Coordinates of N, CA, C and O in Angstrom, one line a residue:
M1420 N -30.2 -143.4 -58.3 CA -30.7 -143.7 -59.6 C -29.6 -144.4 -60.5 O -29.8 -145.4 -61.1
S1421 N -28.4 -143.8 -60.5 CA -27.3 -144.3 -61.3 C -27.0 -145.7 -60.9 O -26.7 -146.6 -61.8
N1422 N -26.9 -146.0 -59.6 CA -26.6 -147.3 -59.1 C -27.6 -148.3 -59.5 O -27.3 -149.5 -59.8
D1423 N -28.9 -147.9 -59.6 CA -30.0 -148.8 -60.0 C -29.8 -149.2 -61.5 O -30.0 -150.3 -61.9
I1424 N -29.3 -148.2 -62.3 CA -29.1 -148.5 -63.7 C -28.0 -149.5 -63.9 O -28.1 -150.5 -64.6
L1425 N -26.9 -149.3 -63.1 CA -25.8 -150.2 -63.2 C -26.2 -151.6 -62.7 O -25.7 -152.6 -63.3
Q1426 N -27.0 -151.7 -61.7 CA -27.4 -153.0 -61.2 C -28.3 -153.7 -62.2 O -28.1 -154.9 -62.5
R1427 N -29.2 -153.0 -62.8 CA -30.1 -153.6 -63.8 C -29.2 -154.0 -65.0 O -29.5 -155.1 -65.6
L1428 N -28.3 -153.2 -65.4 CA -27.4 -153.6 -66.6 C -26.6 -154.8 -66.2 O -26.4 -155.7 -67.1
T1429 N -26.1 -154.9 -65.0 CA -25.3 -156.0 -64.6 C -26.1 -157.3 -64.7 O -25.7 -158.3 -65.1
E1430 N -27.4 -157.2 -64.2 CA -28.3 -158.3 -64.2 C -28.6 -158.8 -65.7 O -28.7 -160.0 -66.0
T1431 N -28.8 -157.8 -66.5 CA -29.1 -158.1 -67.9 C -27.9 -158.8 -68.6 O -28.1 -159.8 -69.3
I1432 N -26.8 -158.3 -68.4 CA -25.6 -158.9 -68.9 C -25.4 -160.3 -68.5 O -25.2 -161.3 -69.2
A1433 N -25.6 -160.6 -67.2 CA -25.5 -161.9 -66.6 C -26.6 -162.8 -67.2 O -26.3 -164.0 -67.5
A1434 N -27.8 -162.3 -67.4 CA -28.9 -163.1 -67.9 C -28.6 -163.5 -69.4 O -29.1 -164.6 -69.8
R1435 N -28.0 -162.6 -70.1 CA -27.7 -162.9 -71.6 C -26.4 -163.5 -71.9 O -26.2 -163.9 -73.0
K1436 N -25.6 -163.7 -70.8 CA -24.2 -164.3 -71.0 C -24.3 -165.6 -71.8 O -23.4 -165.8 -72.7
H1437 N -25.2 -166.4 -71.5 CA -25.3 -167.8 -72.1 C -26.5 -167.9 -73.1 O -26.9 -169.0 -73.4
G1438 N -26.9 -166.7 -73.5 CA -28.0 -166.7 -74.5 C -27.6 -167.1 -75.9 O -26.5 -167.6 -76.1
E1439 N -28.5 -166.9 -76.8 CA -28.3 -167.2 -78.2 C -27.6 -166.1 -78.9 O -28.1 -165.0 -79.0
P1440 N -26.4 -166.4 -79.4 CA -25.6 -165.3 -80.0 C -26.2 -164.7 -81.3 O -25.9 -163.6 -81.6
T1441 N -27.2 -165.4 -81.9 CA -27.8 -164.8 -83.1 C -28.9 -163.8 -82.7 O -29.3 -163.0 -83.6
T1442 N -29.3 -163.8 -81.4 CA -30.4 -162.9 -81.0 C -29.9 -161.9 -79.9 O -30.7 -161.0 -79.6
S1443 N -28.7 -162.1 -79.3 CA -28.3 -161.3 -78.2 C -26.9 -160.8 -78.5 O -25.9 -161.6 -78.7
Y1444 N -26.7 -159.5 -78.5 CA -25.3 -158.9 -78.7 C -24.4 -159.3 -77.6 O -23.2 -159.7 -77.9
V1445 N -24.9 -159.3 -76.4 CA -24.1 -159.7 -75.2 C -23.6 -161.2 -75.4 O -22.5 -161.5 -75.2
A1446 N -24.6 -162.1 -75.7 CA -24.2 -163.5 -75.9 C -23.2 -163.6 -77.1 O -22.3 -164.5 -77.0
K1447 N -23.4 -162.9 -78.1 CA -22.4 -162.9 -79.2 C -21.0 -162.5 -78.8 O -20.0 -163.2 -79.1
L1448 N -20.9 -161.5 -78.0 CA -19.6 -161.1 -77.5 C -19.0 -162.2 -76.6 O -17.8 -162.5 -76.8
F1449 N -19.8 -162.8 -75.7 CA -19.2 -163.8 -74.9 C -18.8 -165.0 -75.7 O -17.8 -165.7 -75.4
S1450 N -19.6 -165.3 -76.7 CA -19.3 -166.5 -77.5 C -18.0 -166.4 -78.3 O -17.4 -167.3 -78.6
K1451 N -17.7 -165.1 -78.6 CA -16.4 -164.9 -79.3 C -15.2 -164.9 -78.4 O -14.1 -165.0 -78.9
G1452 N -15.4 -164.8 -77.1 CA -14.3 -164.9 -76.2 C -13.7 -163.6 -75.7 O -14.1 -162.5 -76.3
E1453 N -12.8 -163.7 -74.8 CA -12.3 -162.5 -74.2 C -11.6 -161.6 -75.1 O -11.6 -160.4 -75.0
D1454 N -10.8 -162.1 -76.1 CA -10.1 -161.3 -77.0 C -11.0 -160.4 -77.8 O -10.7 -159.2 -78.0
A1455 N -12.2 -160.9 -78.2 CA -13.2 -160.0 -78.9 C -13.7 -158.9 -78.0 O -13.9 -157.8 -78.4
I1456 N -13.9 -159.2 -76.7 CA -14.4 -158.2 -75.7 C -13.3 -157.2 -75.5 O -13.6 -156.0 -75.6
L1457 N -12.1 -157.6 -75.4 CA -10.9 -156.7 -75.2 C -10.8 -155.8 -76.5 O -10.5 -154.6 -76.3
K1458 N -10.9 -156.4 -77.6 CA -10.8 -155.6 -78.9 C -11.9 -154.5 -78.9 O -11.7 -153.3 -79.3
K1459 N -13.1 -154.9 -78.5 CA -14.2 -153.9 -78.5 C -14.0 -152.8 -77.5 O -14.2 -151.6 -77.8
I1460 N -13.4 -153.1 -76.3 CA -13.1 -152.1 -75.4 C -12.0 -151.1 -76.0 O -12.1 -149.9 -75.8
G1461 N -11.0 -151.7 -76.6 CA -10.0 -150.8 -77.3 C -10.7 -149.9 -78.3 O -10.3 -148.7 -78.4
E1462 N -11.6 -150.4 -79.1 CA -12.3 -149.6 -80.1 C -13.1 -148.5 -79.4 O -13.1 -147.3 -79.9
E1463 N -13.8 -148.9 -78.4 CA -14.7 -147.9 -77.7 C -13.8 -146.8 -77.0 O -14.2 -145.6 -77.0
A1464 N -12.7 -147.2 -76.4 CA -11.8 -146.2 -75.8 C -11.3 -145.2 -76.8 O -11.3 -144.0 -76.5
T1465 N -10.9 -145.7 -78.0 CA -10.5 -144.8 -79.0 C -11.6 -143.8 -79.4 O -11.4 -142.6 -79.6
E1466 N -12.8 -144.3 -79.5 CA -14.0 -143.5 -79.9 C -14.2 -142.5 -78.8 O -14.6 -141.3 -79.1
V1467 N -14.0 -142.8 -77.5 CA -14.1 -141.8 -76.5 C -13.1 -140.7 -76.6 O -13.4 -139.5 -76.5
V1468 N -11.9 -141.1 -76.9 CA -10.8 -140.1 -77.1 C -11.2 -139.1 -78.3 O -11.1 -137.9 -78.2
L1469 N -11.6 -139.7 -79.4 CA -12.0 -138.9 -80.6 C -13.1 -138.0 -80.3 O -13.2 -136.9 -80.8
A1470 N -14.1 -138.5 -79.6 CA -15.3 -137.7 -79.2 C -14.9 -136.5 -78.3 O -15.3 -135.4 -78.5
A1471 N -14.0 -136.8 -77.4 CA -13.5 -135.7 -76.5 C -12.7 -134.7 -77.3 O -12.9 -133.4 -77.2
K1472 N -11.9 -135.1 -78.2 CA -11.1 -134.2 -79.1 C -12.0 -133.5 -80.0 O -11.7 -132.3 -80.4
G1473 N -13.1 -134.0 -80.4 CA -14.0 -133.4 -81.3 C -14.9 -132.3 -80.7 O -15.5 -131.5 -81.4
G1474 N -14.9 -132.3 -79.4 CA -15.7 -131.3 -78.7 C -17.2 -131.4 -78.7 O -17.9 -130.5 -78.2
D1475 N -17.7 -132.6 -79.1 CA -19.1 -132.8 -79.1 C -19.5 -133.5 -77.8 O -19.3 -134.7 -77.7
N1476 N -20.0 -132.8 -76.8 CA -20.3 -133.4 -75.5 C -21.3 -134.5 -75.6 O -21.2 -135.5 -74.9
A1477 N -22.3 -134.4 -76.4 CA -23.4 -135.4 -76.6 C -22.7 -136.7 -77.1 O -23.0 -137.8 -76.6
N1478 N -21.8 -136.6 -78.1 CA -21.1 -137.8 -78.6 C -20.2 -138.4 -77.6 O -20.0 -139.6 -77.5
L1479 N -19.5 -137.5 -76.8 CA -18.7 -138.0 -75.7 C -19.4 -138.8 -74.7 O -19.0 -139.9 -74.3
V1480 N -20.6 -138.4 -74.3 CA -21.4 -139.1 -73.4 C -21.9 -140.5 -74.0 O -21.8 -141.5 -73.4
Y1481 N -22.3 -140.4 -75.3 CA -22.7 -141.6 -76.0 C -21.6 -142.7 -76.1 O -21.8 -143.8 -75.8
E1482 N -20.4 -142.2 -76.4 CA -19.2 -143.1 -76.6 C -18.8 -143.6 -75.2 O -18.3 -144.8 -75.1
T1483 N -18.8 -142.8 -74.2 CA -18.5 -143.2 -72.8 C -19.4 -144.3 -72.4 O -19.0 -145.3 -71.7
A1484 N -20.7 -144.2 -72.7 CA -21.7 -145.2 -72.3 C -21.3 -146.5 -73.0 O -21.4 -147.6 -72.3
D1485 N -20.9 -146.5 -74.2 CA -20.5 -147.7 -74.9 C -19.3 -148.3 -74.2 O -19.2 -149.5 -74.1
L1486 N -18.3 -147.5 -73.9 CA -17.1 -148.0 -73.2 C -17.5 -148.6 -71.9 O -17.0 -149.7 -71.6
W1487 N -18.3 -148.0 -71.1 CA -18.7 -148.5 -69.8 C -19.4 -149.8 -70.0 O -19.1 -150.8 -69.2
F1488 N -20.3 -149.9 -70.9 CA -21.1 -151.1 -71.2 C -20.1 -152.3 -71.5 O -20.2 -153.4 -70.9
H1489 N -19.2 -152.1 -72.4 CA -18.2 -153.1 -72.7 C -17.3 -153.5 -71.6 O -16.9 -154.7 -71.5
C1490 N -17.0 -152.5 -70.8 CA -16.2 -152.9 -69.6 C -17.0 -153.7 -68.6 O -16.4 -154.6 -68.0
M1491 N -18.3 -153.5 -68.5 CA -19.1 -154.3 -67.7 C -19.2 -155.7 -68.2 O -19.3 -156.7 -67.5
V1492 N -19.2 -155.9 -69.5 CA -19.2 -157.2 -70.2 C -17.9 -157.9 -69.8 O -17.9 -159.1 -69.4
L1493 N -16.8 -157.2 -69.8 CA -15.5 -157.8 -69.4 C -15.5 -158.2 -68.0 O -15.0 -159.3 -67.6
L1494 N -16.0 -157.3 -67.1 CA -16.1 -157.7 -65.7 C -16.9 -159.0 -65.5 O -16.5 -159.9 -64.8
A1495 N -18.1 -159.1 -66.2 CA -18.9 -160.3 -66.2 C -18.1 -161.6 -66.7 O -18.2 -162.7 -66.1
Q1496 N -17.3 -161.4 -67.7 CA -16.4 -162.4 -68.2 C -15.5 -163.0 -67.1 O -15.2 -164.2 -67.1
H1497 N -15.2 -162.2 -66.1 CA -14.3 -162.6 -65.0 C -15.0 -162.8 -63.7 O -14.4 -162.9 -62.7
G1498 N -16.4 -162.9 -63.8 CA -17.2 -163.2 -62.6 C -17.3 -162.0 -61.7 O -17.6 -162.1 -60.5
L1499 N -17.1 -160.8 -62.2 CA -17.1 -159.6 -61.4 C -18.4 -158.7 -61.8 O -19.0 -159.0 -62.8
R1500 N -18.7 -157.7 -61.0 CA -19.9 -156.9 -61.2 C -19.5 -155.4 -61.1 O -18.4 -155.1 -60.5
A1501 N -20.4 -154.6 -61.5 CA -20.2 -153.1 -61.4 C -20.0 -152.8 -59.9 O -19.2 -151.9 -59.6
D1502 N -20.6 -153.5 -59.0 CA -20.5 -153.2 -57.6 C -19.0 -153.4 -57.1 O -18.6 -152.7 -56.2
D1503 N -18.3 -154.3 -57.7 CA -16.9 -154.5 -57.4 C -16.1 -153.2 -57.7 O -15.2 -152.8 -56.9
V1504 N -16.4 -152.6 -58.8 CA -15.7 -151.3 -59.2 C -16.2 -150.2 -58.3 O -15.3 -149.4 -57.8
L1505 N -17.5 -150.1 -58.0 CA -18.0 -149.1 -57.2 C -17.4 -149.2 -55.8 O -17.1 -148.2 -55.1
N1506 N -17.2 -150.4 -55.3 CA -16.6 -150.6 -54.0 C -15.2 -150.1 -54.0 O -14.7 -149.5 -53.0
E1507 N -14.5 -150.4 -55.0 CA -13.1 -149.9 -55.1 C -13.0 -148.4 -55.2 O -12.2 -147.8 -54.5
L1508 N -13.9 -147.8 -55.9 CA -14.0 -146.3 -55.9 C -14.3 -145.7 -54.6 O -13.7 -144.7 -54.1
A1509 N -15.2 -146.4 -53.8 CA -15.6 -145.9 -52.5 C -14.4 -146.1 -51.6 O -14.1 -145.2 -50.7
R1510 N -13.6 -147.1 -51.7 CA -12.4 -147.4 -50.9 C -11.4 -146.2 -51.2 O -10.7 -145.7 -50.2
R1511 N -11.3 -145.8 -52.4 CA -10.3 -144.7 -52.7 C -10.8 -143.3 -52.4 O -10.0 -142.4 -52.3
E1512 N -12.1 -143.2 -52.1 CA -12.7 -141.8 -51.8 C -11.9 -141.2 -50.7 O -11.7 -141.8 -49.6
G1513 N -11.5 -140.0 -50.8 CA -10.8 -139.2 -49.8 C -9.3 -139.4 -49.8 O -8.6 -138.7 -49.1
L1514 N -8.8 -140.3 -50.7 CA -7.4 -140.5 -50.8 C -6.9 -139.6 -52.0 O -7.6 -139.5 -53.0
S1515 N -5.7 -139.1 -51.8 CA -5.2 -138.4 -53.0 C -4.8 -139.4 -54.0 O -4.4 -140.6 -53.7
G1516 N -4.8 -139.1 -55.3 CA -4.4 -140.0 -56.3 C -2.9 -140.4 -56.1 O -2.6 -141.6 -56.4
I1517 N -2.1 -139.5 -55.7 CA -0.7 -139.8 -55.5 C -0.6 -140.8 -54.3 O 0.2 -141.8 -54.4
E1518 N -1.3 -140.6 -53.3 CA -1.3 -141.5 -52.1 C -1.8 -142.9 -52.5 O -1.2 -143.9 -52.2
E1519 N -2.9 -142.9 -53.2 CA -3.5 -144.2 -53.7 C -2.5 -145.0 -54.5 O -2.3 -146.2 -54.3
K1520 N -1.9 -144.3 -55.4 CA -0.9 -145.0 -56.3 C 0.3 -145.5 -55.5 O 0.8 -146.7 -55.8
A1521 N 0.8 -144.8 -54.6 CA 1.9 -145.2 -53.7 C 1.5 -146.4 -52.9 O 2.4 -147.2 -52.5
N1522 N 0.2 -146.6 -52.5 CA -0.2 -147.7 -51.7 C -0.5 -149.0 -52.4 O -0.7 -150.0 -51.9
R1523 N -0.4 -148.9 -53.8 CA -0.7 -150.1 -54.6 C 0.4 -151.1 -54.4 O 1.5 -150.8 -54.3
K1524 N -0.1 -152.4 -54.5 CA 0.9 -153.5 -54.4 C 1.3 -153.8 -55.8 O 0.5 -153.9 -56.7
G1525 N 2.6 -154.1 -56.0 CA 3.1 -154.6 -57.3 C 3.5 -153.5 -58.2 O 3.5 -152.6 -58.7

């Protein structure tokens, strides 16, 4: 179920990428460029932190959904999809975080 939602959202973002900025929030973000998308991600990440600190689980879920959405917009900006992130998470499955970090290049 979750993967289906991510797939549909990925397709919606791609379909609206070159849409009319006056009628599509996604098109508006893309039209403003990557810096605007990055700024939005920073804002949403801060809101996630504040929601977690505030102890309101419903708000934490809401703000995390906003953050994930804007990260998906950034991925689309770079020609990537949610599947790329899911594949990376699958690759890491079973590795300790310490081991995974030690294996990173660069």
